[in-house]
């Protein structure tokens, strides 16, 4: 059983959104081809779903600006612009993404006291989202991961998948993902490799 995880392909992370990832919208056609032609048994997607007072927002820290470092839950925290607030268009999936073919949507980042980069659990690793349980119930043995952003939510999702889904082959789809910082992307891909995540391109999947 083979699954595809689409990480946070939302308006907020695409041009015109509150926290745009450079060229974020360019992954949508690739993601759609994977959805339609990738031969996946299960397709899941994560969705940043923040309350308007989320503690990762710079607006909640007097004197701080977006991209300053702050603190949340007793640990260092990058402070972001307000983004993907529940019920806003910023939080909606990109309008061209074929969401009707998605079997399961995992919302995350709902607790204002802790950020949730990973689709599988909060950053303090204390609370899980339920996605790992869902995938285990589907008896998957392969999981391909792509989306936004490579150096944050995609990386943390892939690393948690390795830890929380033992025995499952995890792969990161490079051309179906985009990152915020080029150096951060390079470091993220290397970290994923070191933890046993395969790095592939969509053509390798679509030709199978």
XYZ file of N, CA and C in Angstrom:
624
model
N 0.850 -1.192 0.000
C 0.000 0.000 0.000
C 0.887 1.244 0.000
N 0.609 2.123 -0.923
C 1.460 3.295 -1.149
C 0.644 4.570 -0.913
N 1.211 5.502 -0.139
C 0.489 6.729 0.196
C 1.286 7.960 -0.212
N 0.562 9.035 -0.495
C 1.139 10.342 -0.803
C 0.668 11.331 0.253
N 1.616 12.056 0.858
C 1.297 13.118 1.812
C 1.632 14.464 1.190
N 0.615 15.303 1.019
C 0.760 16.660 0.499
C 0.774 17.618 1.697
N 1.892 18.291 1.892
C 2.060 19.122 3.083
C 1.737 20.588 2.781
N 0.670 21.085 3.381
C 0.369 22.520 3.476
C 0.397 23.260 2.133
N -0.237 22.690 1.116
C -0.305 23.384 -0.184
C -1.502 24.333 -0.130
N -1.291 25.431 0.586
C -2.355 26.375 0.935
C -2.069 27.762 0.369
N -3.124 28.555 0.255
C -2.982 29.914 -0.269
C -1.957 30.722 0.512
N -1.906 30.514 1.820
C -1.016 31.305 2.661
C 0.446 31.143 2.321
N 0.802 30.002 1.715
C 2.198 29.727 1.391
C 2.507 29.905 -0.093
N 1.549 30.457 -0.833
C 1.726 30.716 -2.263
C 1.696 32.223 -2.515
N 2.143 32.696 -3.683
C 2.128 34.129 -3.964
C 0.763 34.749 -3.687
N 0.772 35.878 -3.005
C -0.467 36.527 -2.588
C -0.898 36.141 -1.194
N -0.275 35.096 -0.627
C -0.592 34.677 0.729
C 0.196 35.453 1.764
N -0.096 35.191 3.013
C 0.532 35.944 4.100
C 1.947 35.480 4.420
N 2.305 34.249 3.998
C 3.651 33.737 4.233
C 4.099 32.972 2.982
N 4.263 33.697 1.864
C 4.524 33.010 0.596
C 5.899 32.364 0.539
N 5.926 31.145 0.043
C 7.167 30.434 -0.250
C 7.515 30.738 -1.700
N 8.757 31.152 -2.008
C 9.106 31.463 -3.392
C 8.735 30.331 -4.346
N 7.984 30.686 -5.390
C 7.538 29.718 -6.406
C 6.670 28.606 -5.833
N 6.032 28.864 -4.706
C 5.211 27.836 -4.068
C 4.112 27.295 -4.958
N 3.552 28.164 -5.804
C 2.443 27.740 -6.656
C 2.893 26.779 -7.754
N 4.193 26.755 -8.037
C 4.672 25.928 -9.146
C 4.628 24.432 -8.843
N 4.448 24.082 -7.583
C 4.363 22.642 -7.271
C 2.968 22.089 -7.526
N 1.971 22.952 -7.680
C 0.588 22.463 -7.783
C 0.386 21.550 -8.991
N 0.845 21.919 -10.204
C 0.672 20.986 -11.331
C 1.390 19.653 -11.120
N 2.560 19.705 -10.471
C 3.298 18.461 -10.202
C 2.519 17.604 -9.211
N 2.009 18.257 -8.157
C 1.215 17.534 -7.165
C -0.024 16.911 -7.804
N -0.656 17.639 -8.691
C -1.851 17.105 -9.349
C -1.534 15.880 -10.211
N -0.400 15.918 -10.895
C -0.011 14.740 -11.688
C 0.262 13.547 -10.778
N 0.889 13.800 -9.647
C 1.132 12.718 -8.695
C -0.184 12.151 -8.170
N -1.135 13.043 -7.861
C -2.447 12.608 -7.379
C -3.126 11.708 -8.424
N -3.061 12.128 -9.688
C -3.808 11.440 -10.740
C -3.081 10.233 -11.322
N -1.742 10.313 -11.395
C -0.995 9.308 -12.144
C 0.062 8.579 -11.315
N 0.152 8.881 -10.028
C 1.222 8.319 -9.207
C 0.969 6.912 -8.710
N -0.222 6.405 -8.935
C -0.526 5.036 -8.523
C -0.682 4.859 -7.023
N -1.102 5.926 -6.335
C -1.214 5.856 -4.873
C -2.533 5.213 -4.447
N -2.446 4.404 -3.392
C -3.645 3.801 -2.806
C -4.354 4.759 -1.859
N -3.573 5.623 -1.224
C -4.108 6.578 -0.238
C -3.443 7.928 -0.469
N -4.243 8.985 -0.473
C -3.712 10.349 -0.604
C -4.196 11.163 0.582
N -3.243 11.734 1.307
C -3.572 12.540 2.482
C -2.942 13.919 2.332
N -3.483 14.885 3.045
C -2.960 16.249 2.999
C -2.995 16.856 4.390
N -1.983 17.651 4.690
C -2.009 18.417 5.940
C -2.384 19.861 5.640
N -2.950 20.511 6.653
C -3.450 21.882 6.506
C -3.144 22.659 7.775
N -2.271 23.683 7.646
C -2.055 24.591 8.771
C -3.394 25.239 9.114
N -3.753 25.249 10.394
C -5.106 25.669 10.791
C -5.002 26.397 12.135
N -4.436 27.602 12.069
C -4.100 28.326 13.291
C -5.254 29.167 13.821
N -5.414 29.228 15.151
C -6.288 30.253 15.722
C -5.647 31.621 15.519
N -6.460 32.676 15.569
C -5.931 34.006 15.252
C -4.946 34.519 16.296
N -4.912 33.901 17.475
C -3.973 34.325 18.516
C -2.816 33.338 18.670
N -2.451 32.645 17.591
C -1.418 31.626 17.719
C -0.091 32.228 18.167
N 0.573 31.519 19.071
C 1.792 32.041 19.680
C 2.982 32.120 18.753
N 2.904 31.510 17.575
C 4.006 31.620 16.609
C 3.931 32.912 15.795
N 2.857 33.661 15.961
C 2.686 34.897 15.207
C 3.434 36.040 15.897
N 4.212 36.791 15.130
C 4.930 37.943 15.686
C 3.967 38.943 16.312
N 2.751 39.008 15.787
C 1.757 39.965 16.305
C 1.378 39.687 17.755
N 1.671 38.481 18.242
C 1.346 38.127 19.624
C 2.494 38.420 20.591
N 3.584 38.999 20.071
C 4.764 39.279 20.885
C 5.120 40.756 20.745
N 4.725 41.590 21.691
C 4.978 43.037 21.600
C 6.448 43.335 21.327
N 6.675 44.209 20.355
C 8.035 44.610 20.014
C 8.730 43.703 19.022
N 8.112 42.582 18.682
C 8.723 41.644 17.743
C 8.141 41.835 16.338
N 8.955 41.509 15.348
C 8.534 41.577 13.949
C 8.602 40.178 13.331
N 7.860 39.966 12.236
C 7.963 38.685 11.561
C 9.410 38.343 11.219
N 9.751 37.090 11.431
C 11.065 36.498 11.177
C 12.093 36.829 12.257
N 11.668 37.539 13.320
C 12.492 37.623 14.523
C 12.450 36.268 15.228
N 13.455 35.999 16.031
C 13.413 34.816 16.889
C 12.765 35.200 18.220
N 11.878 34.348 18.677
C 11.234 34.544 19.961
C 11.271 33.239 20.740
N 10.279 33.078 21.599
C 10.194 31.853 22.395
C 8.747 31.426 22.484
N 8.529 30.124 22.428
C 7.194 29.562 22.562
C 7.338 28.208 23.234
N 6.547 27.985 24.263
C 6.580 26.720 24.993
C 7.986 26.413 25.519
N 8.693 27.481 25.915
C 10.007 27.314 26.520
C 11.126 26.962 25.567
N 10.888 27.120 24.255
C 11.921 26.805 23.278
C 11.995 27.906 22.226
N 13.146 28.051 21.547
C 13.259 29.092 20.517
C 12.209 28.903 19.430
N 11.688 30.004 18.939
C 10.602 29.959 17.961
C 10.785 31.074 16.934
N 10.850 30.700 15.661
C 10.763 31.696 14.606
C 9.370 32.307 14.655
N 9.310 33.638 14.640
C 8.020 34.322 14.692
C 7.589 34.670 13.273
N 6.382 34.248 12.937
C 5.889 34.360 11.570
C 4.853 35.476 11.433
N 4.619 35.939 10.218
C 3.432 36.765 9.981
C 2.182 35.940 10.298
N 1.099 36.598 10.670
C -0.163 35.875 10.836
C -0.459 35.136 9.526
N -0.720 33.834 9.616
C -0.958 33.073 8.392
C -1.854 31.874 8.674
N -2.563 31.440 7.638
C -3.405 30.237 7.686
C -4.312 30.236 8.914
N -4.948 31.377 9.163
C -5.885 31.489 10.275
C -7.182 30.766 9.911
N -7.666 29.986 10.854
C -8.859 29.159 10.641
C -9.995 29.953 10.007
N -10.579 29.392 8.956
C -11.749 29.981 8.340
C -11.468 31.104 7.365
N -10.188 31.436 7.130
C -9.847 32.494 6.174
C -9.419 31.878 4.848
N -9.438 32.694 3.795
C -9.001 32.196 2.488
C -7.520 31.844 2.498
N -6.745 32.490 3.384
C -5.315 32.209 3.497
C -5.073 30.749 3.891
N -6.011 30.180 4.656
C -5.857 28.798 5.137
C -6.373 27.761 4.150
N -7.071 28.201 3.119
C -7.648 27.252 2.168
C -6.555 26.640 1.285
N -6.807 25.438 0.801
C -5.893 24.828 -0.154
C -5.845 25.664 -1.431
N -4.704 25.591 -2.128
C -4.583 26.296 -3.403
C -5.760 25.887 -4.290
N -6.402 26.861 -4.942
C -7.644 26.540 -5.673
C -7.466 25.545 -6.813
N -6.248 25.408 -7.336
C -6.028 24.476 -8.437
C -5.668 23.065 -7.975
N -5.433 22.890 -6.673
C -5.087 21.570 -6.165
C -6.316 20.651 -6.208
N -6.117 19.437 -6.672
C -7.242 18.494 -6.836
C -7.612 17.864 -5.488
N -8.237 18.675 -4.640
C -8.520 18.225 -3.276
C -9.627 17.171 -3.233
N -10.436 17.079 -4.273
C -11.529 16.092 -4.249
C -10.998 14.661 -4.316
N -9.738 14.518 -4.703
C -9.135 13.186 -4.758
C -8.373 12.844 -3.484
N -8.418 13.737 -2.492
C -7.712 13.508 -1.234
C -8.609 12.699 -0.295
N -8.046 11.648 0.281
C -8.832 10.752 1.131
C -8.963 11.246 2.567
N -7.977 11.997 3.028
C -7.948 12.370 4.453
C -7.189 13.680 4.590
N -7.755 14.629 5.334
C -7.100 15.914 5.592
C -6.790 16.017 7.079
N -5.521 16.268 7.381
C -5.081 16.416 8.771
C -4.778 17.884 9.055
N -5.635 18.521 9.858
C -5.364 19.902 10.270
C -4.384 19.900 11.438
N -3.579 20.957 11.510
C -2.535 21.035 12.531
C -2.300 22.484 12.934
N -1.583 22.658 14.046
C -1.281 24.013 14.509
C -2.444 24.703 15.190
N -3.345 23.922 15.759
C -4.540 24.507 16.372
C -4.312 24.969 17.809
N -3.287 24.441 18.463
C -2.990 24.830 19.847
C -2.169 26.121 19.838
N -2.683 27.220 20.403
C -1.948 28.487 20.338
C -0.651 28.488 21.124
N -0.457 27.509 21.993
C 0.711 27.489 22.866
C 1.922 26.789 22.266
N 1.753 26.117 21.099
C 2.877 25.372 20.519
C 2.699 25.328 19.001
N 3.807 25.424 18.280
C 3.719 25.334 16.823
C 3.737 23.865 16.397
N 3.298 23.615 15.174
C 3.226 22.251 14.640
C 3.706 22.277 13.197
N 5.019 22.187 13.005
C 5.527 22.096 11.644
C 5.150 20.760 11.024
N 5.323 19.707 11.785
C 5.069 18.362 11.287
C 3.572 18.080 11.164
N 3.234 17.283 10.158
C 1.846 16.832 10.015
C 1.495 15.757 11.033
N 2.520 15.242 11.749
C 2.305 14.112 12.640
C 2.192 14.487 14.113
N 2.837 15.584 14.534
C 2.773 15.960 15.946
C 3.267 17.383 16.151
N 2.986 17.916 17.348
C 3.430 19.259 17.693
C 4.948 19.298 17.820
N 5.498 20.511 17.794
C 6.954 20.650 17.827
C 7.586 20.136 19.117
N 6.832 20.132 20.217
C 7.391 19.589 21.457
C 7.272 18.066 21.517
N 6.678 17.478 20.484
C 6.504 16.026 20.335
C 5.596 15.422 21.403
N 4.854 16.270 22.101
C 3.994 15.784 23.182
C 2.629 15.336 22.670
N 2.062 16.067 21.727
C 0.719 15.762 21.221
C 0.797 15.327 19.765
N 0.187 14.194 19.446
C 0.175 13.716 18.069
C -1.122 14.131 17.393
N -1.089 14.203 16.058
C -2.255 14.671 15.314
C -3.245 13.563 14.983
N -2.774 12.338 14.909
C -3.632 11.239 14.476
C -3.310 10.735 13.086
N -2.443 11.467 12.364
C -2.125 11.059 10.997
C -1.386 9.723 10.958
N -0.445 9.522 11.861
C 0.289 8.246 11.874
C -0.666 7.082 12.113
N -1.602 7.257 13.019
C -2.585 6.214 13.284
C -3.441 5.909 12.072
N -3.837 6.960 11.364
C -4.633 6.768 10.151
C -3.849 5.962 9.117
N -2.587 6.349 8.897
C -1.785 5.657 7.884
C -1.498 4.217 8.281
N -1.273 3.980 9.569
C -1.067 2.602 10.022
C -2.316 1.762 9.767
N -3.480 2.375 9.995
C -4.737 1.652 9.783
C -4.941 1.282 8.311
N -4.340 2.076 7.415
C -4.427 1.775 5.975
C -3.381 0.741 5.550
N -2.527 0.361 6.507
C -1.492 -0.652 6.270
C -0.528 -0.250 5.145
N -0.162 1.019 5.139
C 0.761 1.477 4.100
C 2.179 0.997 4.399
N 2.930 0.762 3.354
C 4.349 0.424 3.526
C 5.276 1.354 2.746
N 4.692 2.281 1.982
C 5.466 3.322 1.300
C 4.746 4.651 1.482
N 5.513 5.712 1.794
C 4.937 7.045 1.950
C 5.827 8.056 1.250
N 5.273 8.731 0.234
C 5.966 9.812 -0.446
C 5.433 11.142 0.093
N 6.345 12.088 0.307
C 5.990 13.362 0.942
C 6.462 14.515 0.074
N 5.607 15.538 -0.084
C 5.989 16.745 -0.818
C 5.136 17.906 -0.320
N 5.501 19.124 -0.728
C 4.680 20.275 -0.361
C 5.496 21.478 0.044
N 4.954 22.235 0.992
C 5.523 23.520 1.426
C 5.638 23.547 2.948
N 6.717 24.003 3.468
C 7.959 24.339 2.787
C 8.997 23.280 3.122
N 9.889 23.010 2.175
C 10.868 21.938 2.332
C 11.636 22.036 3.637
N 12.072 23.260 3.974
C 12.963 23.429 5.128
C 12.222 23.563 6.454
N 10.911 23.457 6.430
C 10.146 23.501 7.677
C 9.167 22.323 7.738
N 7.946 22.537 7.290
C 6.907 21.535 7.533
C 7.135 20.220 6.792
N 7.703 20.287 5.588
C 7.967 19.045 4.856
C 9.059 18.250 5.562
N 10.157 18.917 5.900
C 11.255 18.222 6.575
C 10.799 17.592 7.885
N 10.127 18.360 8.718
C 9.718 17.828 10.018
C 8.708 16.693 9.858
N 7.851 16.777 8.859
C 6.912 15.687 8.602
C 7.641 14.418 8.188
N 8.643 14.566 7.317
C 9.399 13.401 6.859
C 10.175 12.758 8.007
N 10.810 13.569 8.835
C 11.587 13.028 9.948
C 10.684 12.334 10.965
N 9.521 12.913 11.225
C 8.584 12.266 12.143
C 8.019 10.983 11.540
N 7.820 10.966 10.224
C 7.320 9.751 9.572
C 8.300 8.599 9.762
N 9.589 8.893 9.637
C 10.605 7.858 9.839
C 10.496 7.274 11.246
N 10.307 8.160 12.222
C 10.278 7.726 13.619
C 8.960 7.059 14.000
N 7.853 7.569 13.466
C 6.539 7.131 13.919
C 5.922 6.033 13.058
N 6.520 5.783 11.890
C 6.014 4.730 11.003
C 7.144 3.747 10.704
N 7.613 3.025 11.737
C 8.722 2.095 11.516
C 8.356 1.033 10.481
N 9.325 0.744 9.617
C 9.099 -0.250 8.579
C 8.512 0.303 7.300
N 8.102 1.572 7.321
C 7.544 2.208 6.123
C 8.668 2.924 5.374
N 8.711 2.741 4.081
C 9.701 3.439 3.248
C 9.233 4.866 3.007
N 10.049 5.841 3.409
C 9.689 7.255 3.302
C 10.526 7.906 2.218
N 9.878 8.638 1.305
C 10.585 9.376 0.268
C 10.099 10.816 0.198
N 11.027 11.703 -0.084
C 10.742 13.128 -0.290
C 10.808 13.421 -1.781
N 9.755 14.045 -2.322
C 9.699 14.354 -3.761
C 10.184 15.794 -3.960
N 11.390 15.919 -4.478
C 12.079 17.206 -4.484
C 11.402 18.252 -5.369
N 11.002 17.877 -6.579
C 10.455 18.871 -7.504
C 8.982 19.176 -7.238
N 8.369 18.462 -6.301
C 6.989 18.759 -5.887
C 6.980 19.500 -4.557
N 8.118 20.133 -4.243
C 8.272 20.874 -2.985
C 9.055 22.150 -3.260
N 8.863 23.139 -2.412
C 9.642 24.370 -2.453
C 9.938 24.792 -1.024
N 11.066 25.517 -0.852
C 11.469 25.948 0.474
C 11.603 27.449 0.592
N 11.834 27.901 1.813
C 11.926 29.335 2.088
C 13.328 29.866 1.823
N 14.340 29.164 2.325
C 15.717 29.630 2.246
C 16.562 28.585 1.524
N 17.287 28.949 0.449
C 18.063 27.959 -0.300
C 19.050 27.171 0.561
N 19.733 27.840 1.461
C 20.659 27.123 2.351
C 19.895 26.181 3.271
N 18.741 26.644 3.747
C 17.913 25.811 4.610
C 17.389 24.589 3.881
N 17.046 24.760 2.598
C 16.559 23.638 1.792
C 17.654 22.591 1.627
N 18.861 23.043 1.289
C 19.981 22.121 1.113
C 20.255 21.339 2.398
N 20.248 22.066 3.534
C 20.492 21.408 4.820
C 19.372 20.440 5.170
N 18.125 20.813 4.847
C 16.980 19.958 5.148
C 17.054 18.652 4.366
N 17.402 18.742 3.082
C 17.485 17.545 2.251
C 18.598 16.622 2.762
N 19.711 17.208 3.165
C 20.804 16.407 3.694
C 20.408 15.739 5.004
N 19.691 16.477 5.861
C 19.243 15.894 7.128
C 18.266 14.748 6.889
N 17.348 14.933 5.942
C 16.412 13.853 5.625
C 17.151 12.621 5.117
N 18.111 12.842 4.221
C 18.902 11.717 3.700
C 19.583 10.939 4.830
N 20.183 11.689 5.748
C 20.914 11.057 6.844
C 20.001 10.230 7.743
N 18.727 10.601 7.786
C 17.769 9.866 8.616
C 17.074 8.738 7.856
N 17.495 8.509 6.617
C 16.960 7.379 5.873
C 15.840 7.699 4.915
N 15.563 8.983 4.701
C 14.515 9.382 3.745
C 15.094 9.350 2.334
N 14.409 8.682 1.431
C 14.823 8.700 0.031
C 14.490 10.039 -0.603
N 15.329 10.500 -1.514
C 15.088 11.759 -2.229
C 14.878 11.423 -3.698
N 13.700 11.746 -4.216
C 13.338 11.375 -5.589
C 12.744 12.581 -6.308
N 12.548 12.428 -7.586
C 11.840 13.425 -8.384
C 10.576 12.774 -8.946
N 9.617 13.606 -9.301
C 8.299 13.088 -9.683
C 8.381 12.163 -10.887
N 9.306 12.420 -11.815
C 9.388 11.580 -13.019
C 9.714 10.130 -12.674
N 10.433 9.926 -11.578
C 10.761 8.557 -11.168
C 9.511 7.814 -10.710
N 8.558 8.546 -10.149
C 7.311 7.939 -9.679
C 6.326 7.770 -10.820
N 6.234 8.790 -11.654
C 5.215 8.785 -12.710
C 5.531 7.795 -13.815
N 6.806 7.396 -13.975
C 7.147 6.440 -15.033
C 6.882 4.999 -14.616
N 6.655 4.799 -13.302
C 6.454 3.419 -12.814
C 5.122 2.870 -13.278
